[in-house]
Amino acid sequence: MARRRWRLGLTLGALLAGTLGAGPGAAAEPADYTISVDAAGTGAKIDDTMYGVFYEDINRAADGGLYAELVQNRSFEYRPADNAAYTPLTSWTVSGGARAMEDDGRLNDRNRTYLSLDAGALVTNAGYNTGIAVEKGKRYDFSVHARAGRAAPLTVTLHDAHGELAEGRRVVARGGWAEYRATFTARRTSTTGRLTVAAARPAALDMVSLFPRDTYKGRENGLRKDLAEKIEALHPGFLRFPGGCLVNTGSHEGYDEASGWERRRSYQWKDTIGPVEERATNANFWGYNQSYGLGYYEYFQFAEDIGAMPLPVVPALVTGCGQNRATDDPALLRRHIQDTLDLIEFANGPVSSEWGGKRADMGHPEPFRLTHIGVGNEENLPKEFFTRFEQFRTAIEAAHPDITVIANSGPDDAGTTFDEAWRLSRESGVDMVDEHYYNSPQWFLENNERYDAYDRAGPEVFLGEYASQGNTFGNALAEAAFMTGLERNADIVKLASYAPLLANKDYVQWQPDMIWFDNARSWGSANYETQKLFMTNVGDEVVPSTASTTPT
């Protein structure tokens, strides 16, 4: 028999309205609130996937965050076209002759820039935040792609202002491009480390990397363990990725075999798989660069590792997040639709298929069991979006009728865009609509009944992004009160995720956030603890209850 866990939806909201409604310094008057529970009654069933996490590469959530790489700008691909403050040597210092090169001698077509070192030159990387963080006794794996006309010894050291952090290592580069590896064992703990590569003879370098051996589940090219474990501890039912605004903003060009790499901001999944040295660095909507070391394969793998349903979001060729532009290019639209079909094949296809074979080549012959996919994010042009969405939906349902295709209702909880988007979704029989809103704690307290009147005939609701405006205990309580209303309406609200998930304290574009970190530590907010409480105690069904004398 299934266990029945009890959640009294009106109770917490009523108590909070009485407690938080009092003015500063005022003691709330005690009130007699009566809760009547129909223990024999049955209400909405609550799916195990009800609560999940939304991951977006914002606030340095990937490079310098969840992605465990310790070297910043490891492939010398930063440039002013992406950020006015960038150069190919951002985060590096040089002693001696060193030049960033972009010519036919490059590592590959997608890794366009490399570093040429004269004899006796050395380069030092500062990592993220205050520097490279290492822990005494832990192992760190160094790698570099290098080439040299003659045998060129490369001396690699890990150090801080107080001296060496580990015994130095030496590799010898010979001939054309090849990868060279070494391992450090930290002698002491530091958060201000630096990595230096010195060349005894002329040599070219690319993809200079330092990874902790102790990644999440020990995976190579893996995830930072403490952050991944905090996410896993939530027991999320789904993982929405790779983001919101970064998915569909900016231009929509990508890598083209004929013309070469075009810089752009639209996130395209095919750029993020395969060998990491062949994944092109891209400008991120949030003002910094992303290496794509954390790509679609790693997202699917992480979802599987934490027991979450993967839920990717693909661009719809209508930009949101303040840009509000529709791309009118039928050929480009057809390409993006095909890319989405290829994504589903990458996730679910047999190893004998083209994209299922690529998944298998990366180490995962079994399918990832993709069941849901989002098209677009916060488009503020509902008619233009829906015209394109319907073409995605038609193609996906024809090829994969078991996949749920999710539309969205724009960036707000109400208004003209919201109403029009919902009207179009209802009239077209869309399965699920993604709602987003960031409002005050008072709004969350006052809107516990938001979904009580939603049409049970559908579409279902995916609350893909929500948060009150702060990380205080009061914010967390207001969100908890609201979440009881989500559960009471679990027959129509099927998925919900707080946003954003991660924030590096030194690179903040958006707050509040659920989990905060620097280069050595991480800590959950009060909102994290509330989410964890709900997510690790998901009930089977709602038990009917009523409350009396609750405040308005």
PDB file of C-alpha atoms in Angstrom, residues 122-125 132 142 154-160 163-170 182 184 193-198 208 210:
ATOM      1  CA  LEU A 122      55.874  31.243 -19.310  1.00  0.00           C
ATOM      2  CA  VAL A 123      52.146  31.872 -18.806  1.00  0.00           C
ATOM      3  CA  THR A 124      50.158  31.815 -15.570  1.00  0.00           C
ATOM      4  CA  ASN A 125      46.413  31.330 -15.107  1.00  0.00           C
ATOM      5  CA  ILE A 132      42.559  28.242  -8.124  1.00  0.00           C
ATOM      6  CA  PHE A 142      46.587  18.651 -15.641  1.00  0.00           C
ATOM      7  CA  LEU A 154      57.113  22.172 -20.558  1.00  0.00           C
ATOM      8  CA  THR A 155      57.422  22.728 -16.809  1.00  0.00           C
ATOM      9  CA  VAL A 156      54.090  22.957 -15.008  1.00  0.00           C
ATOM     10  CA  THR A 157      53.768  24.353 -11.473  1.00  0.00           C
ATOM     11  CA  LEU A 158      50.871  24.915  -9.068  1.00  0.00           C
ATOM     12  CA  HIS A 159      51.579  27.676  -6.549  1.00  0.00           C
ATOM     13  CA  ASP A 160      50.310  30.696  -4.625  1.00  0.00           C
ATOM     14  CA  GLY A 163      55.142  29.079  -2.641  1.00  0.00           C
ATOM     15  CA  GLU A 164      54.498  25.758  -4.310  1.00  0.00           C
ATOM     16  CA  LEU A 165      51.217  23.976  -3.645  1.00  0.00           C
ATOM     17  CA  ALA A 166      52.417  20.706  -5.178  1.00  0.00           C
ATOM     18  CA  GLU A 167      55.535  19.201  -6.668  1.00  0.00           C
ATOM     19  CA  GLY A 168      56.129  20.555 -10.165  1.00  0.00           C
ATOM     20  CA  ARG A 169      55.646  18.391 -13.234  1.00  0.00           C
ATOM     21  CA  ARG A 170      57.292  18.235 -16.652  1.00  0.00           C
ATOM     22  CA  ALA A 182      50.274  15.110 -15.515  1.00  0.00           C
ATOM     23  CA  PHE A 184      49.457  17.054  -8.933  1.00  0.00           C
ATOM     24  CA  GLY A 193      46.423  29.206  -6.411  1.00  0.00           C
ATOM     25  CA  ARG A 194      47.947  29.850  -9.823  1.00  0.00           C
ATOM     26  CA  LEU A 195      48.890  27.431 -12.618  1.00  0.00           C
ATOM     27  CA  THR A 196      52.053  28.204 -14.610  1.00  0.00           C
ATOM     28  CA  VAL A 197      53.330  26.583 -17.806  1.00  0.00           C
ATOM     29  CA  ALA A 198      56.929  27.400 -18.815  1.00  0.00           C
ATOM     30  CA  VAL A 208      45.317  24.179 -20.780  1.00  0.00           C
ATOM     31  CA  LEU A 210      43.318  21.500 -14.448  1.00  0.00           C
TER      32      LEU A 210
END
